[in-house]
Amino acid sequence: MTAPVGKDLERVRAEAQEAVRRLREQRPTLDDLSIDVILTNARSHYAWQDKPVSTELLHRLYEITAGGPTSMNTCPARFIFVTSDAGKQRLAKSLKAKNIDKMMDAPVTAIIAHDLEFWRDLPFLFPHEDRRPHFEGKPEHSETTAFRNGTLQGAYFMIAARALGLDVGAMSGFSNEIVDQEFFAGTTLKSNFLCNLGYADESALFQKLPRFPFDKVCSFA
Ligand SMILES: Cc1cc2nc3c(=O)[nH]c(=O)nc-3n(C[C@H](O)[C@H](O)[C@H](O)COP(=O)(O)O)c2cc1C
């Protein structure tokens, strides 16, 4: 564990505060079109152009995703990019029939997983205090934390992909047990959901479905 102390700590804190101030000044908000691209008018996709996604772009996608917050900076998500024919065949075994073509035709399908023993890395991720005792020997708490934060990271991943000009199509219509047997046997990783990535063929889209208005689902307390 190497956390800065004393003068070093004062310096890194001042630098972090200044960096946030500068960023807020440079870009106080995203414009409406950018917000459309990442959320408001973004769509889930089901068919794909025959256009590859570069490994460099997947690296950039991970780096942006990793900037999102998780509790205690636990970062439990793990991303397995399935791109090979052999990998796709293994993944196909787990899928509901209607999802097979959507996955097979996508240049990349990410398995969004989480590591139930994420807490072993806390000395690196949260170095100023040893928080491993919060999780060690507490599998239920570890699992809840891994699932909650891994799901959030999966959402950051989809938004980051859209921000980079990629299209996404998440899928939960598959057997987690089969994916876990195929890809994570003998490890502490568990699958959460799948996410197809690529450049969409939008001719497969139907209309955007309604969302609830503010008053139905938001309240004040
Ligand atoms: C976690 C998750 C799982 C999903 N699973 C599937 C799936 O298995 N098959 C499918 O065709 N669509 C799946 N979808 C797509 C949703 O049905 C879609 O996001 C929703 O209808 C809203 O459409 P829109 O994103 O285009 O606005 C999934 C989406 C998410 C976020």
mmCIF file of C-alpha atoms and ligand atoms in Angstrom:
data_model
loop_
_atom_site.group_PDB
_atom_site.id
_atom_site.type_symbol
_atom_site.label_atom_id
_atom_site.label_comp_id
_atom_site.label_asym_id
_atom_site.label_seq_id
_atom_site.Cartn_x
_atom_site.Cartn_y
_atom_site.Cartn_z
ATOM 1 C CA MET A 1 0.000 0.000 0.000
ATOM 2 C CA THR A 2 1.547 3.288 -1.076
ATOM 3 C CA ALA A 3 -0.710 6.231 -0.348
ATOM 4 C CA PRO A 4 0.775 9.741 -0.339
ATOM 5 C CA VAL A 5 1.110 11.423 3.070
ATOM 6 C CA GLY A 6 1.999 14.850 4.468
ATOM 7 C CA LYS A 7 3.147 17.401 1.871
ATOM 8 C CA ASP A 8 2.720 14.869 -0.941
ATOM 9 C CA LEU A 9 -0.906 14.351 0.027
ATOM 10 C CA GLU A 10 -1.533 18.114 0.129
ATOM 11 C CA ARG A 11 -0.013 18.473 -3.334
ATOM 12 C CA VAL A 12 -1.995 15.653 -5.007
ATOM 13 C CA ARG A 13 -5.237 16.887 -3.431
ATOM 14 C CA ALA A 14 -4.632 20.444 -4.672
ATOM 15 C CA GLU A 15 -3.840 19.111 -8.147
ATOM 16 C CA ALA A 16 -7.011 17.008 -8.214
ATOM 17 C CA GLN A 17 -9.171 19.955 -7.133
ATOM 18 C CA GLU A 18 -7.623 22.232 -9.745
ATOM 19 C CA ALA A 19 -8.131 19.601 -12.474
ATOM 20 C CA VAL A 20 -11.865 19.434 -11.694
ATOM 21 C CA ARG A 21 -12.200 23.236 -11.672
ATOM 22 C CA ARG A 22 -10.437 23.487 -15.039
ATOM 23 C CA LEU A 23 -12.609 20.768 -16.592
ATOM 24 C CA ARG A 24 -15.832 22.419 -15.365
ATOM 25 C CA GLU A 25 -14.705 25.745 -16.849
ATOM 26 C CA GLN A 26 -13.779 24.188 -20.187
ATOM 27 C CA ARG A 27 -16.948 22.108 -20.600
ATOM 28 C CA PRO A 28 -19.722 23.040 -18.126
ATOM 29 C CA THR A 29 -22.268 20.800 -19.920
ATOM 30 C CA LEU A 30 -22.512 18.533 -22.953
ATOM 31 C CA ASP A 31 -24.595 19.908 -25.822
ATOM 32 C CA ASP A 32 -28.003 18.344 -26.542
ATOM 33 C CA LEU A 33 -26.777 16.465 -29.602
ATOM 34 C CA SER A 34 -24.033 14.777 -27.597
ATOM 35 C CA ILE A 35 -26.566 13.800 -24.938
ATOM 36 C CA ASP A 36 -28.793 12.387 -27.719
ATOM 37 C CA VAL A 37 -25.900 10.244 -28.933
ATOM 38 C CA ILE A 38 -25.153 8.715 -25.560
ATOM 39 C CA LEU A 39 -28.667 8.389 -24.093
ATOM 40 C CA THR A 40 -31.749 10.338 -25.140
ATOM 41 C CA ASN A 41 -31.980 9.209 -28.758
ATOM 42 C CA ALA A 42 -29.521 6.323 -28.623
ATOM 43 C CA ARG A 43 -30.841 2.890 -29.552
ATOM 44 C CA SER A 44 -30.147 -0.740 -28.752
ATOM 45 C CA HIS A 45 -29.046 -2.522 -31.897
ATOM 46 C CA TYR A 46 -29.671 -5.996 -33.224
ATOM 47 C CA ALA A 47 -27.966 -6.148 -36.649
ATOM 48 C CA TRP A 48 -24.457 -5.207 -37.632
ATOM 49 C CA GLN A 49 -22.460 -3.922 -40.569
ATOM 50 C CA ASP A 50 -19.526 -6.030 -41.674
ATOM 51 C CA LYS A 51 -17.062 -3.512 -40.241
ATOM 52 C CA PRO A 52 -14.436 -4.415 -37.654
ATOM 53 C CA VAL A 53 -13.819 -2.693 -34.335
ATOM 54 C CA SER A 54 -10.127 -2.018 -33.756
ATOM 55 C CA THR A 55 -8.294 -3.272 -30.691
ATOM 56 C CA GLU A 56 -7.132 0.324 -30.081
ATOM 57 C CA LEU A 57 -10.764 1.428 -29.845
ATOM 58 C CA LEU A 58 -11.511 -1.330 -27.315
ATOM 59 C CA HIS A 59 -8.563 -0.118 -25.223
ATOM 60 C CA ARG A 60 -9.911 3.448 -25.369
ATOM 61 C CA LEU A 61 -13.390 2.136 -24.491
ATOM 62 C CA TYR A 62 -12.034 0.389 -21.400
ATOM 63 C CA GLU A 63 -10.054 3.457 -20.312
ATOM 64 C CA ILE A 64 -13.149 5.686 -20.457
ATOM 65 C CA THR A 65 -15.289 3.062 -18.706
ATOM 66 C CA ALA A 66 -12.730 2.704 -15.929
ATOM 67 C CA GLY A 67 -13.103 6.406 -15.099
ATOM 68 C CA GLY A 68 -16.638 5.823 -13.766
ATOM 69 C CA PRO A 69 -17.263 5.615 -10.015
ATOM 70 C CA THR A 70 -17.678 2.418 -7.970
ATOM 71 C CA SER A 71 -18.158 2.051 -4.235
ATOM 72 C CA MET A 72 -14.838 2.159 -2.379
ATOM 73 C CA ASN A 73 -13.283 2.219 -5.877
ATOM 74 C CA THR A 74 -13.780 -1.537 -5.957
ATOM 75 C CA CYS A 75 -13.837 -1.758 -9.797
ATOM 76 C CA PRO A 76 -15.188 -5.340 -9.801
ATOM 77 C CA ALA A 77 -16.187 -5.508 -13.502
ATOM 78 C CA ARG A 78 -14.212 -7.668 -15.911
ATOM 79 C CA PHE A 79 -14.697 -7.366 -19.675
ATOM 80 C CA ILE A 80 -14.121 -10.328 -21.983
ATOM 81 C CA PHE A 81 -14.160 -9.326 -25.640
ATOM 82 C CA VAL A 82 -15.376 -12.286 -27.672
ATOM 83 C CA THR A 83 -14.234 -11.743 -31.268
ATOM 84 C CA SER A 84 -13.053 -15.127 -32.584
ATOM 85 C CA ASP A 85 -15.304 -17.634 -34.323
ATOM 86 C CA ALA A 86 -14.388 -20.211 -31.686
ATOM 87 C CA GLY A 87 -15.313 -17.830 -28.866
ATOM 88 C CA LYS A 88 -18.596 -16.923 -30.546
ATOM 89 C CA GLN A 89 -19.477 -20.625 -30.925
ATOM 90 C CA ARG A 90 -18.859 -21.164 -27.215
ATOM 91 C CA LEU A 91 -21.013 -18.160 -26.375
ATOM 92 C CA ALA A 92 -23.788 -19.271 -28.734
ATOM 93 C CA LYS A 93 -24.393 -22.344 -26.548
ATOM 94 C CA SER A 94 -25.696 -20.072 -23.803
ATOM 95 C CA LEU A 95 -28.040 -17.875 -25.836
ATOM 96 C CA LYS A 96 -31.794 -17.892 -26.329
ATOM 97 C CA ALA A 97 -32.488 -18.754 -29.993
ATOM 98 C CA LYS A 98 -33.647 -15.233 -30.901
ATOM 99 C CA ASN A 99 -30.364 -13.735 -29.694
ATOM 100 C CA ILE A 100 -27.957 -16.009 -31.571
ATOM 101 C CA ASP A 101 -27.771 -14.085 -34.871
ATOM 102 C CA LYS A 102 -27.607 -10.745 -33.048
ATOM 103 C CA MET A 103 -24.494 -11.989 -31.272
ATOM 104 C CA MET A 104 -22.874 -13.994 -34.096
ATOM 105 C CA ASP A 105 -23.062 -11.058 -36.552
ATOM 106 C CA ALA A 106 -21.603 -8.483 -34.161
ATOM 107 C CA PRO A 107 -17.853 -7.934 -34.606
ATOM 108 C CA VAL A 108 -17.421 -7.947 -30.817
ATOM 109 C CA THR A 109 -19.532 -9.321 -27.990
ATOM 110 C CA ALA A 110 -18.381 -8.284 -24.539
ATOM 111 C CA ILE A 111 -19.142 -10.497 -21.572
ATOM 112 C CA ILE A 112 -19.676 -8.053 -18.718
ATOM 113 C CA ALA A 113 -18.583 -10.021 -15.675
ATOM 114 C CA HIS A 114 -17.499 -9.291 -12.124
ATOM 115 C CA ASP A 115 -14.893 -10.790 -9.854
ATOM 116 C CA LEU A 116 -16.338 -11.969 -6.530
ATOM 117 C CA GLU A 117 -12.851 -11.576 -5.044
ATOM 118 C CA PHE A 118 -12.404 -8.002 -6.288
ATOM 119 C CA TRP A 119 -11.484 -7.060 -2.730
ATOM 120 C CA ARG A 120 -8.062 -8.707 -3.064
ATOM 121 C CA ASP A 121 -7.020 -5.709 -5.203
ATOM 122 C CA LEU A 122 -8.097 -3.054 -2.695
ATOM 123 C CA PRO A 123 -4.523 -2.336 -1.558
ATOM 124 C CA PHE A 124 -3.961 -1.008 -5.097
ATOM 125 C CA LEU A 125 -7.403 0.525 -5.690
ATOM 126 C CA PHE A 126 -7.965 2.065 -2.246
ATOM 127 C CA PRO A 127 -4.459 2.374 -0.819
ATOM 128 C CA HIS A 128 -4.914 4.815 2.054
ATOM 129 C CA GLU A 129 -6.564 2.214 4.337
ATOM 130 C CA ASP A 130 -6.835 -1.582 4.284
ATOM 131 C CA ARG A 131 -10.509 -2.241 3.526
ATOM 132 C CA ARG A 132 -10.140 -5.947 2.704
ATOM 133 C CA PRO A 133 -11.603 -6.975 6.093
ATOM 134 C CA HIS A 134 -14.938 -5.431 4.956
ATOM 135 C CA PHE A 135 -15.234 -8.261 2.426
ATOM 136 C CA GLU A 136 -12.938 -11.167 3.310
ATOM 137 C CA GLY A 137 -15.031 -14.104 4.600
ATOM 138 C CA LYS A 138 -18.276 -12.202 3.784
ATOM 139 C CA PRO A 139 -19.389 -13.737 0.469
ATOM 140 C CA GLU A 140 -22.904 -12.238 0.478
ATOM 141 C CA HIS A 141 -21.631 -8.692 0.988
ATOM 142 C CA SER A 142 -18.914 -9.270 -1.615
ATOM 143 C CA GLU A 143 -21.426 -10.600 -4.136
ATOM 144 C CA THR A 144 -23.853 -7.694 -3.641
ATOM 145 C CA THR A 145 -21.016 -5.211 -3.991
ATOM 146 C CA ALA A 146 -19.579 -6.947 -7.070
ATOM 147 C CA PHE A 147 -22.971 -7.179 -8.782
ATOM 148 C CA ARG A 148 -24.014 -3.605 -7.986
ATOM 149 C CA ASN A 149 -20.785 -2.012 -9.067
ATOM 150 C CA GLY A 150 -20.167 -4.403 -11.965
ATOM 151 C CA THR A 151 -23.615 -3.512 -13.338
ATOM 152 C CA LEU A 152 -22.836 0.185 -13.032
ATOM 153 C CA GLN A 153 -19.567 -0.356 -14.871
ATOM 154 C CA GLY A 154 -21.494 -2.207 -17.586
ATOM 155 C CA ALA A 155 -23.679 0.886 -18.001
ATOM 156 C CA TYR A 156 -20.641 3.174 -18.141
ATOM 157 C CA PHE A 157 -19.252 0.811 -20.780
ATOM 158 C CA MET A 158 -22.330 1.182 -23.002
ATOM 159 C CA ILE A 159 -22.379 4.965 -22.687
ATOM 160 C CA ALA A 160 -18.624 5.171 -23.344
ATOM 161 C CA ALA A 161 -19.012 2.991 -26.438
ATOM 162 C CA ARG A 162 -21.683 5.309 -27.815
ATOM 163 C CA ALA A 163 -19.516 8.337 -27.041
ATOM 164 C CA LEU A 164 -16.794 6.733 -29.191
ATOM 165 C CA GLY A 165 -19.155 6.243 -32.143
ATOM 166 C CA LEU A 166 -19.834 2.569 -31.526
ATOM 167 C CA ASP A 167 -23.302 1.039 -31.370
ATOM 168 C CA VAL A 168 -24.298 -1.363 -28.604
ATOM 169 C CA GLY A 169 -26.910 -4.036 -28.024
ATOM 170 C CA ALA A 170 -27.049 -5.437 -24.505
ATOM 171 C CA MET A 171 -28.420 -8.936 -23.965
ATOM 172 C CA SER A 172 -29.621 -10.770 -20.882
ATOM 173 C CA GLY A 173 -31.413 -13.493 -22.829
ATOM 174 C CA PHE A 174 -28.827 -16.183 -22.125
ATOM 175 C CA SER A 175 -27.846 -18.659 -19.439
ATOM 176 C CA ASN A 176 -25.367 -17.177 -16.975
ATOM 177 C CA GLU A 177 -24.591 -20.700 -15.759
ATOM 178 C CA ILE A 178 -23.496 -21.841 -19.221
ATOM 179 C CA VAL A 179 -21.362 -18.737 -19.806
ATOM 180 C CA ASP A 180 -19.766 -19.203 -16.395
ATOM 181 C CA GLN A 181 -19.005 -22.859 -17.147
ATOM 182 C CA GLU A 182 -17.632 -22.078 -20.615
ATOM 183 C CA PHE A 183 -15.549 -19.026 -19.784
ATOM 184 C CA PHE A 184 -14.986 -18.809 -16.027
ATOM 185 C CA ALA A 185 -14.707 -22.377 -14.706
ATOM 186 C CA GLY A 186 -12.272 -22.555 -11.799
ATOM 187 C CA THR A 187 -12.222 -18.762 -11.341
ATOM 188 C CA THR A 188 -14.033 -16.266 -9.115
ATOM 189 C CA LEU A 189 -15.610 -14.492 -12.117
ATOM 190 C CA LYS A 190 -19.379 -14.473 -12.735
ATOM 191 C CA SER A 191 -21.149 -13.244 -15.847
ATOM 192 C CA ASN A 192 -23.671 -10.411 -15.596
ATOM 193 C CA PHE A 193 -24.825 -9.516 -19.136
ATOM 194 C CA LEU A 194 -23.590 -9.524 -22.715
ATOM 195 C CA CYS A 195 -23.062 -6.475 -24.901
ATOM 196 C CA ASN A 196 -22.755 -6.616 -28.676
ATOM 197 C CA LEU A 197 -20.530 -3.890 -30.078
ATOM 198 C CA GLY A 198 -19.934 -2.621 -33.560
ATOM 199 C CA TYR A 199 -21.388 -0.397 -36.239
ATOM 200 C CA ALA A 200 -25.100 -1.072 -36.489
ATOM 201 C CA ASP A 201 -27.259 -1.890 -39.449
ATOM 202 C CA GLU A 202 -30.160 0.281 -38.343
ATOM 203 C CA SER A 203 -32.576 -1.348 -40.795
ATOM 204 C CA ALA A 204 -33.352 -3.883 -38.022
ATOM 205 C CA LEU A 205 -34.675 -1.193 -35.656
ATOM 206 C CA PHE A 206 -38.228 -0.736 -34.497
ATOM 207 C CA GLN A 207 -39.575 2.508 -33.039
ATOM 208 C CA LYS A 208 -38.170 3.850 -29.780
ATOM 209 C CA LEU A 209 -40.333 2.621 -26.924
ATOM 210 C CA PRO A 210 -41.881 5.024 -24.403
ATOM 211 C CA ARG A 211 -40.235 6.002 -21.136
ATOM 212 C CA PHE A 212 -42.025 7.104 -17.976
ATOM 213 C CA PRO A 213 -42.601 10.823 -17.438
ATOM 214 C CA PHE A 214 -40.895 12.476 -14.469
ATOM 215 C CA ASP A 215 -44.009 12.589 -12.262
ATOM 216 C CA LYS A 216 -44.637 8.843 -12.502
ATOM 217 C CA VAL A 217 -41.286 7.676 -11.204
ATOM 218 C CA CYS A 218 -39.574 10.628 -9.552
ATOM 219 C CA SER A 219 -40.477 12.134 -6.237
ATOM 220 C CA PHE A 220 -39.044 14.373 -3.577
ATOM 221 C CA ALA A 221 -38.569 13.589 0.060
HETATM 222 C C1 LIG B 1 -29.295 -5.377 -19.670
HETATM 223 C C2 LIG B 1 -30.080 -5.455 -20.959
HETATM 224 C C3 LIG B 1 -30.456 -6.680 -21.457
HETATM 225 C C4 LIG B 1 -31.120 -6.782 -22.680
HETATM 226 N N1 LIG B 1 -31.388 -8.024 -23.197
HETATM 227 C C5 LIG B 1 -31.843 -8.121 -24.449
HETATM 228 C C6 LIG B 1 -31.944 -9.394 -25.071
HETATM 229 O O1 LIG B 1 -31.621 -10.431 -24.496
HETATM 230 N N2 LIG B 1 -32.392 -9.446 -26.360
HETATM 231 C C7 LIG B 1 -32.771 -8.306 -27.038
HETATM 232 O O2 LIG B 1 -33.166 -8.409 -28.206
HETATM 233 N N3 LIG B 1 -32.687 -7.076 -26.453
HETATM 234 C C8 LIG B 1 -32.215 -6.950 -25.203
HETATM 235 N N4 LIG B 1 -32.094 -5.715 -24.617
HETATM 236 C C9 LIG B 1 -32.512 -4.507 -25.350
HETATM 237 C C10 LIG B 1 -33.751 -3.851 -24.713
HETATM 238 O O3 LIG B 1 -34.899 -4.587 -25.032
HETATM 239 C C11 LIG B 1 -33.826 -2.383 -25.197
HETATM 240 O O4 LIG B 1 -32.754 -1.674 -24.633
HETATM 241 C C12 LIG B 1 -35.135 -1.710 -24.804
HETATM 242 O O5 LIG B 1 -36.217 -2.285 -25.476
HETATM 243 C C13 LIG B 1 -35.100 -0.227 -25.111
HETATM 244 O O6 LIG B 1 -34.784 0.007 -26.464
HETATM 245 P P1 LIG B 1 -33.771 1.186 -26.854
HETATM 246 O O7 LIG B 1 -32.508 0.906 -26.111
HETATM 247 O O8 LIG B 1 -33.575 1.082 -28.345
HETATM 248 O O9 LIG B 1 -34.394 2.483 -26.464
HETATM 249 C C14 LIG B 1 -31.456 -5.600 -23.406
HETATM 250 C C15 LIG B 1 -31.090 -4.346 -22.868
HETATM 251 C C16 LIG B 1 -30.402 -4.269 -21.671
HETATM 252 C C17 LIG B 1 -29.972 -2.916 -21.168
#
